[in-house]
Amino acid sequence: MRLQNILKAWFVMSVISSPVFAQDNYQLGPDSMPKADVQKGTTTHYTWTSTVYPGTVRDYWVYVPAQYDATKRTCVMVFQDGGGYQDSNGGWRVPVVFDNLIASHEMPVTIAIMINPGVVPPANANALPRYNRSVEYDTPSGKYADFLEQEILPEVSKKYNLSQNPNDRAISGGSSGGICAFTTAWERPDLFSRVVSFIGSFTNLRGGHTFPALIRETEPKPLRIFLQDGSNDQDIYSGSWFIGNQDVYAALKFARYDCKFEIGTGSHSGRHGGAILPDALRWVWRGYPARIEPPTTTPQPILNIVDTNSEWTGLYFHQTEAKRQVDLYPSTFAVDKEGDAYISLNDLRCILKVSSTEKPYTFFSDIDVTSVAMGPDGLLYAADIKKRRIVKIDQNRGDVGSIDNLPCRSIAIDHQRVIYALQDSGTIVRINGKQRTTFKTGIVNARSIQLSPDQTLLIVTQLNPSNNAWSYQIGGPKGLQHKEMFYDIHVPYTHPNSPVGGMCVDANGWLYVATEMGIQMIDQAGRVNGIMVGPERKPIRAVVLGGPNSSKMYVETTKGVYVRDTKARGVYSWMPPVKPASPRL
């Protein structure tokens, strides 16, 4: 208990109460003061030992308003650095502010969960604890959301009837706790729809400076965001806090989010935030219980592709999701002239057919397939890694022949039936009838290949690193020339070698890559312009544009196969080459 008291004081002093400057002379208003005619809620202290963050212990407090009714689902709001927020005599006074705003009906009846960051206790009397605050708060990943979802929210739900609806949930914090609030809702909008960030650390402490670009590129999410910062906030080795918050706000405005930025003159202090906490809560809860919706009209390039009126529909679900996490080879799609899609399922040893007119079914089985491609002859070609061959499959007659002694992981076929086969070594074999030409790419951990719409470029993805894809021009005396690390691919900050899956292209020359972050849409110049959020927060293993109009997007995840309407039009290499328009440079 002594350790926790020390840590509580340390967090309050170092996080919430930075040195005071003249510009920081903000005062608490009447809504932060106890009122005699307002019912008082209760605040209870607890401790928690985490498994999501192994070995960490922490204090947390639960405020329950006097109006709480156990028969009704109740709104909930989470605060990081909870020790500073739970103190009714401190700079934030969450219990007092909640009492007053709930009584005046300016926010719904809401339970507050105020949590300190975790600490691993010291190994001995001469050792320091391990302070987990930065790794929990500053890391731009979904792990803290997992901690809340798997540990804290279920634990509090044992005592209180908490709503499971993200529209009934808000999250807030200051400094690193502020960016943590945003990250949690950004990664898990199915958990939280409302965000309040004070002096948020949107700098490169652990990669938080990447958010402005991601906000501009990613398909809009159902979020409402309140930001606060002071023009005299700190400017240190990891960046400028004030500039970081301005960049995030500019990105949110660009993407047309429901957002507000309260700018003051203060330093890296909670004084301004504490003074405006009542107004921030009024704003973030305004209009409740109306549902917060994602923006539908924005200048984001992603909305040139995404149909906001369409959602993912599950078509086929794997019997055992854990088995689908085996990722030796990426899944790939092929599309025939009717728009029906075929997908290689290596670990299930089959090829699945997905049609817009019938239920998905196993098209071909008992094959260790690593890749599929449709040929201009109407036959499906599949790479059988175990039997070291490329097998040709007719829809009516089944296996109708093979190209032997060619183990490969990915194949592409052009409109003249020239086959490009990528082997595990990174070698690419070009098969033109009986003629074979071998190219040693030198690409370590090469993963999959794709032809450009005009069939003059060959695209090669890789692992370790997986944040780029290579481009070759087809032709010249060597067959493949002008190798360039050309296509940028975003990877999660905490998972830099996350696997890339299958690819496809559209009539505009855009490349679509299946990734852990979603479907990344890359323009002809090699730049990520948009990220389409995949279904059910699952990593995407394969993607293709198919259907009768080539505009339905099929994806395969660890859970199954899904479809969604888009505004794009897919092109396939068994078709005559398509020359896209030139990119904007």
Coordinates of C-alpha atoms in Angstrom, one line a residue:
M1 CA 0.0 0.0 0.0
R2 CA 2.9 2.3 0.7
L3 CA 4.2 1.8 -2.9
Q4 CA 0.7 2.7 -4.3
N5 CA 0.5 5.9 -2.2
I6 CA 4.0 6.9 -3.4
L7 CA 3.0 6.3 -7.0
K8 CA -0.3 8.1 -6.7
A9 CA 1.5 11.2 -5.5
W10 CA 4.1 10.8 -8.2
F11 CA 1.5 10.6 -11.0
V12 CA -0.5 13.5 -9.7
M13 CA 2.6 15.7 -9.4
S14 CA 4.4 14.8 -12.6
V15 CA 1.5 14.3 -15.0
I16 CA -1.3 16.6 -13.9
S17 CA 0.5 19.5 -12.2
S18 CA 3.4 20.7 -14.3
P19 CA 5.2 24.0 -13.4
V20 CA 2.8 26.9 -13.3
F21 CA 3.3 30.0 -15.6
A22 CA 1.4 33.2 -15.6
Q23 CA -0.6 32.1 -18.7
D24 CA -1.8 29.1 -16.7
N25 CA -3.8 31.0 -14.2
Y26 CA -7.1 29.2 -14.9
Q27 CA -9.7 28.9 -12.2
L28 CA -12.3 26.3 -11.4
G29 CA -15.9 27.4 -12.0
P30 CA -19.1 26.8 -10.1
D31 CA -19.7 23.4 -11.8
S32 CA -16.5 22.2 -10.2
M33 CA -17.7 23.2 -6.7
P34 CA -20.0 21.1 -4.4
K35 CA -23.6 22.3 -4.4
A36 CA -25.8 21.9 -1.3
D37 CA -28.9 21.0 -3.3
V38 CA -27.2 18.4 -5.5
Q39 CA -27.2 14.7 -4.6
K40 CA -23.7 13.2 -4.1
G41 CA -22.4 10.1 -5.7
T42 CA -20.0 7.7 -4.1
T43 CA -16.4 6.9 -5.0
T44 CA -14.8 3.6 -4.1
H45 CA -11.1 2.7 -4.3
Y46 CA -9.9 -0.7 -5.7
T47 CA -6.6 -2.3 -6.7
W48 CA -6.0 -4.5 -9.7
T49 CA -3.2 -6.9 -10.8
S50 CA -3.2 -7.2 -14.6
T51 CA -2.4 -10.1 -17.0
V52 CA -2.7 -8.0 -20.1
Y53 CA 0.2 -6.0 -18.7
P54 CA 2.0 -8.8 -16.8
G55 CA 3.0 -8.1 -13.2
T56 CA 1.6 -4.7 -13.0
V57 CA -0.5 -3.5 -10.1
R58 CA -2.6 -0.3 -10.0
D59 CA -5.2 1.7 -8.1
Y60 CA -8.5 2.5 -9.7
W61 CA -11.6 4.3 -8.4
V62 CA -15.3 3.9 -9.4
Y63 CA -17.6 6.8 -9.0
V64 CA -21.3 5.9 -9.0
P65 CA -23.9 8.7 -9.2
A66 CA -26.7 9.0 -6.7
Q67 CA -29.2 8.5 -9.6
Y68 CA -27.8 5.1 -10.6
D69 CA -30.5 2.5 -11.2
A70 CA -29.2 -1.1 -11.2
T71 CA -32.1 -2.1 -13.5
K72 CA -30.9 0.1 -16.3
R73 CA -27.8 0.0 -18.5
T74 CA -25.7 2.9 -17.4
C75 CA -23.3 5.1 -19.3
V76 CA -19.6 4.9 -18.4
M77 CA -16.6 7.2 -18.8
V78 CA -13.0 6.1 -18.3
F79 CA -10.2 8.4 -17.1
Q80 CA -6.5 7.6 -17.3
D81 CA -4.2 8.8 -14.4
G82 CA -7.3 8.2 -12.2
G83 CA -5.7 9.4 -8.9
G84 CA -5.7 13.0 -10.1
Y85 CA -9.3 12.8 -11.4
Q86 CA -11.0 11.1 -8.4
D87 CA -9.9 13.7 -5.9
S88 CA -12.9 15.9 -5.0
N89 CA -10.5 18.6 -3.8
G90 CA -8.0 18.4 -6.7
G91 CA -7.7 20.1 -10.0
W92 CA -10.2 18.0 -11.9
R93 CA -12.8 16.9 -9.3
V94 CA -14.6 14.4 -11.5
P95 CA -17.1 13.3 -8.8
V96 CA -18.1 16.9 -8.1
V97 CA -18.5 17.8 -11.8
F98 CA -20.4 14.6 -12.5
D99 CA -22.7 15.2 -9.6
N100 CA -23.6 18.7 -10.9
L101 CA -24.0 17.9 -14.6
I102 CA -26.0 14.8 -14.0
A103 CA -28.3 16.7 -11.6
S104 CA -28.8 19.4 -14.2
H105 CA -29.4 16.8 -17.0
E106 CA -26.5 18.2 -19.0
M107 CA -25.0 14.7 -19.2
P108 CA -26.6 11.3 -18.7
V109 CA -26.3 9.2 -15.6
T110 CA -22.7 8.0 -15.9
I111 CA -20.4 5.9 -13.9
A112 CA -16.7 7.1 -13.9
I113 CA -13.8 4.6 -13.8
M114 CA -10.6 6.4 -12.9
I115 CA -7.5 4.2 -13.4
N116 CA -3.9 4.7 -12.6
P117 CA -1.3 3.3 -14.9
G118 CA 0.3 0.0 -13.9
V119 CA 3.6 -0.5 -12.0
V120 CA 5.7 -3.6 -11.6
P121 CA 6.8 -3.5 -8.0
P122 CA 10.6 -3.4 -7.4
A123 CA 12.5 -6.6 -7.1
N124 CA 14.2 -5.5 -3.9
A125 CA 14.6 -2.6 -1.6
N126 CA 17.4 -1.2 -3.8
A127 CA 15.5 -1.4 -7.1
L128 CA 13.1 0.9 -8.9
P129 CA 9.6 -0.2 -9.8
R130 CA 8.9 -0.5 -13.6
Y131 CA 6.7 2.4 -14.5
N132 CA 4.3 1.2 -17.2
R133 CA 2.7 4.6 -17.9
S134 CA 4.4 5.4 -21.2
V135 CA 4.1 1.9 -22.7
E136 CA 0.4 1.7 -21.8
Y137 CA -0.5 5.3 -22.7
D138 CA 1.8 6.4 -25.5
T139 CA 1.9 3.2 -27.6
P140 CA -0.4 3.6 -30.6
S141 CA -2.0 0.2 -30.5
G142 CA -5.1 -1.5 -29.3
K143 CA -3.5 -3.2 -26.2
Y144 CA -4.8 -0.7 -23.7
A145 CA -8.3 -1.2 -25.2
D146 CA -7.8 -4.9 -24.6
F147 CA -6.9 -4.2 -21.0
L148 CA -10.1 -2.3 -20.5
E149 CA -12.3 -4.8 -22.4
Q150 CA -10.8 -7.9 -20.9
E151 CA -10.1 -6.8 -17.3
I152 CA -11.4 -3.5 -15.9
L153 CA -14.8 -3.2 -17.6
P154 CA -15.8 -6.8 -16.8
E155 CA -14.6 -6.4 -13.2
V156 CA -16.7 -3.2 -12.7
S157 CA -19.6 -4.8 -14.5
K158 CA -19.8 -7.4 -11.7
K159 CA -21.0 -4.7 -9.4
Y160 CA -22.7 -2.3 -11.8
N161 CA -24.9 -2.5 -14.9
L162 CA -22.6 -0.9 -17.4
S163 CA -23.8 -0.3 -21.0
Q164 CA -22.1 -2.3 -23.7
N165 CA -23.1 0.3 -26.4
P166 CA -20.1 2.4 -27.5
N167 CA -22.4 5.4 -27.9
D168 CA -22.9 5.2 -24.1
R169 CA -19.2 5.2 -23.4
A170 CA -16.6 8.0 -23.2
I171 CA -12.9 8.0 -22.4
S172 CA -10.6 10.9 -21.3
G173 CA -7.2 11.7 -20.0
G174 CA -4.4 14.3 -19.9
S175 CA -1.0 14.4 -21.6
S176 CA -0.1 10.7 -22.4
G177 CA -3.5 9.8 -20.9
G178 CA -5.0 12.1 -23.5
I179 CA -3.5 10.4 -26.5
C180 CA -4.3 7.1 -24.8
A181 CA -8.0 8.1 -24.7
F182 CA -7.9 8.9 -28.4
T183 CA -5.9 5.7 -29.3
T184 CA -8.3 3.5 -27.5
A185 CA -11.4 4.9 -29.2
W186 CA -9.6 5.0 -32.6
E187 CA -8.6 1.4 -32.4
R188 CA -11.8 0.3 -30.9
P189 CA -14.8 2.5 -31.9
D190 CA -16.9 -0.6 -31.0
L191 CA -16.0 0.2 -27.3
F192 CA -15.9 4.0 -27.2
S193 CA -17.5 6.7 -29.3
R194 CA -16.7 9.8 -27.2
V195 CA -13.2 11.2 -26.5
V196 CA -11.9 14.0 -24.4
S197 CA -8.2 14.7 -24.6
F198 CA -6.4 17.4 -22.6
I199 CA -2.8 18.4 -23.6
G200 CA -2.6 15.1 -25.5
S201 CA 0.9 13.8 -26.3
F202 CA 0.5 13.5 -30.1
T203 CA 4.3 13.5 -30.5
N204 CA 6.9 10.8 -31.2
L205 CA 7.2 9.4 -27.6
R206 CA 6.2 6.1 -29.1
G207 CA 4.8 6.8 -32.5
G208 CA 1.8 9.1 -31.7
H209 CA 3.0 11.6 -34.3
T210 CA 1.6 9.2 -37.0
F211 CA -2.0 9.9 -36.2
P212 CA -2.6 13.0 -38.4
A213 CA -1.8 11.0 -41.6
L214 CA -3.8 8.0 -40.4
I215 CA -6.8 10.1 -39.7
R216 CA -6.7 11.6 -43.2
E217 CA -6.3 8.3 -44.9
T218 CA -8.5 5.9 -42.9
E219 CA -12.2 5.3 -43.6
P220 CA -14.1 7.5 -41.1
K221 CA -15.2 6.1 -37.8
P222 CA -18.1 6.9 -35.5
L223 CA -16.2 9.2 -33.1
R224 CA -16.7 12.6 -31.4
I225 CA -13.5 14.2 -30.2
F226 CA -12.8 17.1 -27.9
L227 CA -9.2 18.4 -27.8
Q228 CA -7.6 21.0 -25.5
D229 CA -4.0 22.4 -25.4
G230 CA -2.2 25.5 -24.6
S231 CA 0.0 27.6 -26.8
N232 CA 2.8 27.4 -24.2
D233 CA 2.7 23.6 -24.0
Q234 CA 6.1 21.8 -23.9
D235 CA 8.4 21.5 -27.0
I236 CA 11.0 18.7 -26.3
Y237 CA 13.0 15.9 -28.0
S238 CA 9.8 14.1 -29.2
G239 CA 8.1 17.1 -30.7
S240 CA 5.9 20.1 -29.9
W241 CA 2.7 19.2 -28.0
F242 CA 0.9 22.3 -29.4
I243 CA 1.8 21.5 -33.0
G244 CA 0.9 17.9 -32.5
N245 CA -2.6 18.8 -31.3
Q246 CA -3.0 21.3 -34.1
D247 CA -2.0 18.6 -36.6
V248 CA -4.5 16.1 -35.2
Y249 CA -7.3 18.7 -35.1
A250 CA -6.5 19.7 -38.7
A251 CA -6.7 16.1 -39.8
L252 CA -10.0 15.6 -37.9
K253 CA -11.5 18.7 -39.5
F254 CA -10.3 17.5 -43.0
A255 CA -12.0 14.2 -42.4
R256 CA -15.1 16.0 -41.2
Y257 CA -15.2 14.5 -37.8
D258 CA -17.4 16.0 -35.1
C259 CA -14.6 17.6 -33.2
K260 CA -13.6 20.7 -31.1
F261 CA -10.3 22.1 -30.2
E262 CA -10.1 24.4 -27.2
I263 CA -6.9 26.4 -27.3
G264 CA -5.6 28.2 -24.3
T265 CA -2.4 30.0 -23.3
G266 CA -1.3 27.5 -20.7
S267 CA 1.7 25.2 -20.4
H268 CA 1.8 21.4 -20.0
S269 CA -0.6 21.6 -17.1
G270 CA -4.0 20.4 -16.2
R271 CA -5.2 23.8 -15.0
H272 CA -6.9 24.8 -18.2
G273 CA -8.4 21.3 -18.7
G274 CA -9.7 21.2 -15.1
A275 CA -11.3 24.6 -15.5
I276 CA -13.2 23.6 -18.7
L277 CA -13.9 20.0 -17.8
P278 CA -17.6 20.7 -17.3
D279 CA -17.9 22.4 -20.7
A280 CA -15.9 19.5 -22.3
L281 CA -18.4 17.0 -20.8
R282 CA -21.4 19.0 -21.9
W283 CA -20.0 19.1 -25.5
V284 CA -19.0 15.5 -25.8
W285 CA -22.4 14.3 -24.4
R286 CA -24.5 16.8 -26.1
G287 CA -27.6 15.5 -27.9
Y288 CA -27.4 12.2 -26.1
P289 CA -28.8 9.5 -26.7
A290 CA -28.6 10.3 -30.4
R291 CA -26.1 7.9 -32.0
I292 CA -22.7 9.3 -33.1
E293 CA -22.2 8.5 -36.8
P294 CA -19.1 8.5 -38.9
P295 CA -18.6 11.3 -41.4
T296 CA -20.2 10.5 -44.8
T297 CA -19.1 13.5 -46.9
T298 CA -15.3 14.2 -46.8
P299 CA -12.6 15.1 -49.2
Q300 CA -10.7 12.0 -48.2
P301 CA -9.6 9.9 -51.2
I302 CA -10.9 6.8 -49.4
L303 CA -14.5 8.0 -50.0
N304 CA -14.0 7.8 -53.8
I305 CA -13.8 4.0 -53.2
V306 CA -15.8 3.3 -50.1
D307 CA -19.6 3.1 -50.3
T308 CA -20.7 4.5 -47.0
N309 CA -24.1 3.0 -47.4
S310 CA -22.7 -0.5 -47.6
E311 CA -21.3 -2.6 -44.7
W312 CA -19.4 -5.9 -44.6
T313 CA -21.6 -9.0 -45.0
G314 CA -20.2 -12.4 -43.9
L315 CA -20.5 -15.0 -46.6
Y316 CA -18.5 -17.9 -45.1
F317 CA -17.0 -18.6 -41.7
H318 CA -14.1 -20.9 -40.9
Q319 CA -15.0 -23.6 -38.4
T320 CA -12.0 -22.8 -36.2
E321 CA -10.6 -19.3 -36.3
A322 CA -7.4 -20.2 -34.4
K323 CA -6.4 -22.5 -37.2
R324 CA -6.8 -19.7 -39.7
Q325 CA -4.1 -17.7 -37.9
V326 CA -1.5 -20.0 -39.4
D327 CA 0.1 -17.7 -41.9
L328 CA 2.8 -19.5 -43.8
Y329 CA 1.4 -18.2 -47.1
P330 CA -1.0 -15.4 -47.8
S331 CA -4.4 -16.2 -49.2
T332 CA -5.2 -15.0 -52.7
F333 CA -8.3 -14.5 -54.8
A334 CA -8.9 -15.0 -58.5
V335 CA -12.0 -13.8 -60.5
D336 CA -13.6 -15.4 -63.6
K337 CA -15.5 -13.8 -66.4
E338 CA -18.8 -14.0 -64.5
G339 CA -17.3 -12.2 -61.5
D340 CA -17.2 -15.2 -59.3
A341 CA -14.2 -15.3 -56.9
Y342 CA -12.0 -18.2 -56.0
I343 CA -9.8 -18.2 -52.9
S344 CA -6.8 -20.3 -51.9
L345 CA -7.1 -21.6 -48.3
N346 CA -3.7 -23.2 -47.7
D347 CA -4.2 -24.4 -44.2
L348 CA -7.6 -25.9 -45.1
R349 CA -6.2 -27.5 -48.2
C350 CA -8.9 -26.3 -50.5
I351 CA -10.1 -23.6 -53.0
L352 CA -13.3 -21.9 -52.0
K353 CA -15.7 -20.5 -54.7
V354 CA -17.7 -17.4 -53.8
S355 CA -20.4 -16.2 -56.1
S356 CA -23.1 -13.5 -56.0
T357 CA -25.7 -16.1 -57.1
E358 CA -25.0 -19.0 -54.8
K359 CA -23.6 -19.9 -51.4
P360 CA -19.8 -20.4 -51.1
Y361 CA -18.6 -23.9 -51.5
T362 CA -15.4 -25.9 -51.8
F363 CA -14.5 -25.8 -55.5
F364 CA -11.4 -28.0 -55.3
S365 CA -10.0 -29.9 -52.3
D366 CA -7.1 -32.0 -51.2
I367 CA -4.6 -29.5 -52.5
D368 CA -1.9 -27.6 -50.6
V369 CA -2.7 -24.4 -52.5
T370 CA -0.6 -21.3 -51.9
S371 CA -2.0 -19.1 -54.7
V372 CA -4.7 -19.0 -57.4
A373 CA -4.9 -17.1 -60.7
M374 CA -7.4 -17.1 -63.5
G375 CA -6.1 -17.6 -67.0
P376 CA -7.4 -16.2 -70.3
D377 CA -8.4 -19.7 -71.3
G378 CA -11.0 -19.7 -68.5
L379 CA -9.1 -22.2 -66.4
L380 CA -8.2 -21.6 -62.8
Y381 CA -4.5 -22.1 -62.1
A382 CA -3.4 -23.0 -58.6
A383 CA 0.1 -23.3 -57.0
D384 CA 0.3 -26.7 -55.3
I385 CA 3.4 -26.3 -53.0
K386 CA 3.4 -30.0 -51.8
K387 CA 3.3 -31.6 -55.2
R388 CA 5.6 -29.0 -56.6
R389 CA 3.4 -28.0 -59.5
I390 CA 1.0 -25.4 -60.9
V391 CA -2.3 -27.2 -61.5
K392 CA -4.9 -26.2 -64.1
I393 CA -8.5 -26.7 -63.0
D394 CA -11.6 -26.7 -65.2
Q395 CA -14.9 -25.8 -63.5
N396 CA -16.7 -28.8 -65.0
R397 CA -13.9 -31.3 -65.3
G398 CA -11.6 -30.6 -62.3
D399 CA -7.9 -31.2 -62.6
V400 CA -7.0 -31.0 -66.3
G401 CA -3.2 -30.9 -66.2
S402 CA -0.3 -29.3 -64.5
I403 CA 3.1 -27.7 -64.9
D404 CA 5.5 -30.0 -62.9
N405 CA 8.6 -29.5 -60.8
L406 CA 7.8 -25.9 -60.0
P407 CA 7.1 -25.2 -56.3
C408 CA 6.0 -21.6 -55.8
R409 CA 4.2 -19.5 -53.4
S410 CA 2.4 -17.0 -55.7
I411 CA 1.4 -16.8 -59.3
A412 CA 0.2 -14.2 -61.8
I413 CA -1.0 -14.8 -65.4
D414 CA -1.3 -12.2 -68.2
H415 CA -3.7 -12.0 -71.0
Q416 CA -1.4 -14.1 -73.3
R417 CA -1.2 -16.9 -70.7
V418 CA 2.4 -16.0 -69.6
I419 CA 2.8 -17.2 -66.1
Y420 CA 4.9 -15.5 -63.4
A421 CA 5.7 -17.8 -60.5
L422 CA 7.3 -16.5 -57.3
Q423 CA 9.3 -19.1 -55.4
D424 CA 10.1 -19.2 -51.7
S425 CA 13.7 -18.2 -52.5
G426 CA 12.4 -14.9 -54.1
T427 CA 13.2 -16.2 -57.5
I428 CA 10.6 -15.4 -60.2
V429 CA 10.1 -17.9 -63.0
R430 CA 8.5 -16.7 -66.2
I431 CA 6.7 -19.5 -68.1
N432 CA 5.8 -18.8 -71.8
G433 CA 4.6 -22.1 -73.2
K434 CA 7.6 -24.4 -72.9
Q435 CA 10.0 -21.6 -72.4
R436 CA 11.1 -20.8 -68.9
T437 CA 13.2 -17.8 -67.8
T438 CA 14.5 -17.4 -64.2
F439 CA 15.1 -14.1 -62.4
K440 CA 16.8 -13.9 -59.1
T441 CA 15.3 -10.9 -57.4
G442 CA 17.4 -10.8 -54.3
I443 CA 14.2 -10.0 -52.3
V444 CA 14.4 -11.8 -49.0
N445 CA 11.1 -13.2 -47.7
A446 CA 9.3 -12.4 -51.0
R447 CA 5.6 -13.0 -50.4
S448 CA 3.2 -12.5 -53.3
I449 CA 3.1 -11.0 -56.8
Q450 CA 0.6 -9.0 -58.8
L451 CA 0.5 -7.5 -62.4
S452 CA -0.4 -3.9 -62.9
P453 CA -3.6 -3.1 -65.0
D454 CA -1.5 -2.4 -68.1
Q455 CA 0.5 -5.6 -67.5
T456 CA 3.9 -3.8 -67.8
L457 CA 4.8 -3.9 -64.1
L458 CA 5.2 -6.7 -61.7
I459 CA 4.6 -6.0 -58.0
V460 CA 6.3 -8.0 -55.3
T461 CA 5.5 -7.8 -51.6
Q462 CA 7.8 -9.1 -48.8
L463 CA 8.1 -9.7 -45.1
N464 CA 10.7 -8.4 -42.7
P465 CA 10.3 -5.6 -43.6
S466 CA 6.7 -5.5 -44.9
N467 CA 6.3 -1.8 -45.2
N468 CA 7.2 -1.6 -48.9
A469 CA 6.5 -3.5 -52.1
W470 CA 8.8 -3.7 -55.1
S471 CA 8.1 -2.8 -58.7
Y472 CA 9.7 -4.3 -61.8
Q473 CA 9.1 -3.3 -65.4
I474 CA 8.4 -6.3 -67.6
G475 CA 10.5 -6.3 -70.8
G476 CA 14.0 -5.5 -72.0
P477 CA 16.8 -7.9 -72.5
K478 CA 16.6 -9.3 -68.9
G479 CA 12.8 -9.7 -68.9
L480 CA 12.4 -7.9 -65.6
Q481 CA 14.2 -4.6 -65.1
H482 CA 14.3 -1.3 -63.2
K483 CA 13.7 -2.9 -59.8
E484 CA 12.5 -0.3 -57.3
M485 CA 11.2 -0.3 -53.7
F486 CA 8.2 1.6 -54.9
Y487 CA 5.0 1.0 -53.0
D488 CA 4.6 2.3 -49.4
I489 CA 2.6 0.1 -47.1
H490 CA 1.7 1.2 -43.6
V491 CA 2.4 -1.3 -40.7
P492 CA 1.3 -1.1 -37.1
Y493 CA 3.8 0.7 -34.9
T494 CA 4.0 -2.3 -32.5
H495 CA 4.1 -4.9 -35.3
P496 CA 6.5 -3.6 -38.0
N497 CA 6.7 -7.1 -39.7
S498 CA 3.0 -7.7 -39.8
P499 CA 2.2 -10.0 -42.8
V500 CA 0.9 -8.5 -46.0
G501 CA -1.7 -10.7 -47.8
G502 CA -3.0 -10.9 -51.3
M503 CA -3.3 -7.9 -53.7
C504 CA -5.6 -6.7 -56.5
V505 CA -5.8 -3.7 -58.8
D506 CA -8.6 -1.5 -60.2
A507 CA -9.2 0.4 -63.5
N508 CA -7.6 3.6 -62.1
G509 CA -4.3 1.8 -61.5
W510 CA -4.7 1.7 -57.7
L511 CA -3.2 -1.2 -55.8
Y512 CA -5.2 -2.8 -53.0
V513 CA -3.2 -4.7 -50.4
A514 CA -4.6 -6.9 -47.6
T515 CA -2.9 -6.0 -44.3
E516 CA -3.4 -6.1 -40.6
M517 CA -4.5 -2.5 -40.6
G518 CA -7.1 -3.0 -43.2
I519 CA -7.2 -2.8 -47.0
Q520 CA -4.6 -0.3 -48.0
M521 CA -5.3 1.6 -51.2
I522 CA -2.1 2.8 -53.0
D523 CA -2.1 5.1 -56.0
Q524 CA -0.1 4.7 -59.2
A525 CA 2.7 6.7 -57.6
G526 CA 3.1 4.2 -54.8
R527 CA 1.5 6.2 -52.0
V528 CA -1.1 5.0 -49.5
N529 CA -4.2 7.2 -50.1
G530 CA -6.7 5.3 -48.0
I531 CA -7.2 2.5 -45.6
M532 CA -10.5 0.7 -45.7
V533 CA -11.4 -0.7 -42.3
G534 CA -12.0 -4.5 -42.5
P535 CA -14.8 -6.5 -40.9
E536 CA -14.8 -7.3 -37.2
R537 CA -11.3 -5.9 -36.5
K538 CA -9.7 -9.0 -38.1
P539 CA -6.4 -8.8 -40.1
I540 CA -7.1 -9.0 -43.8
R541 CA -5.4 -12.0 -45.6
A542 CA -6.7 -11.5 -49.1
V543 CA -8.7 -8.9 -51.2
V544 CA -10.2 -8.7 -54.6
L545 CA -12.8 -6.7 -56.6
G546 CA -15.3 -9.0 -58.1
G547 CA -19.0 -9.6 -58.8
P548 CA -21.0 -8.9 -62.0
N549 CA -19.8 -5.3 -62.2
S550 CA -16.3 -5.9 -60.7
S551 CA -17.2 -3.6 -57.8
K552 CA -17.9 -5.9 -54.9
M553 CA -14.9 -6.2 -52.6
Y554 CA -14.3 -9.7 -51.3
V555 CA -11.9 -10.1 -48.3
E556 CA -10.8 -13.1 -46.4
T557 CA -9.8 -12.8 -42.7
T558 CA -8.9 -15.3 -40.0
K559 CA -12.6 -15.6 -39.3
G560 CA -14.1 -16.0 -42.8
V561 CA -15.0 -14.4 -46.1
Y562 CA -16.9 -11.1 -46.4
V563 CA -18.2 -8.8 -49.1
R564 CA -18.9 -5.1 -49.4
D565 CA -20.0 -2.9 -52.3
T566 CA -17.6 -0.2 -53.4
K567 CA -17.3 2.5 -56.1
A568 CA -14.2 0.9 -57.7
R569 CA -14.0 -1.4 -60.7
G570 CA -11.6 -4.3 -60.6
V571 CA -9.5 -5.3 -63.6
Y572 CA -7.8 -8.7 -64.1
S573 CA -4.7 -9.8 -65.9
W574 CA -6.6 -12.4 -68.1
M575 CA -8.2 -9.3 -69.7
P576 CA -6.6 -7.2 -72.3
P577 CA -4.3 -4.6 -70.7
V578 CA -5.9 -1.4 -69.3
K579 CA -4.0 1.9 -69.3
P580 CA -5.0 3.9 -66.2
A581 CA -5.0 7.7 -66.1
S582 CA -1.8 9.4 -64.9
P583 CA -1.5 10.0 -61.2
R584 CA -1.4 13.4 -59.5
L585 CA 2.2 14.0 -58.6

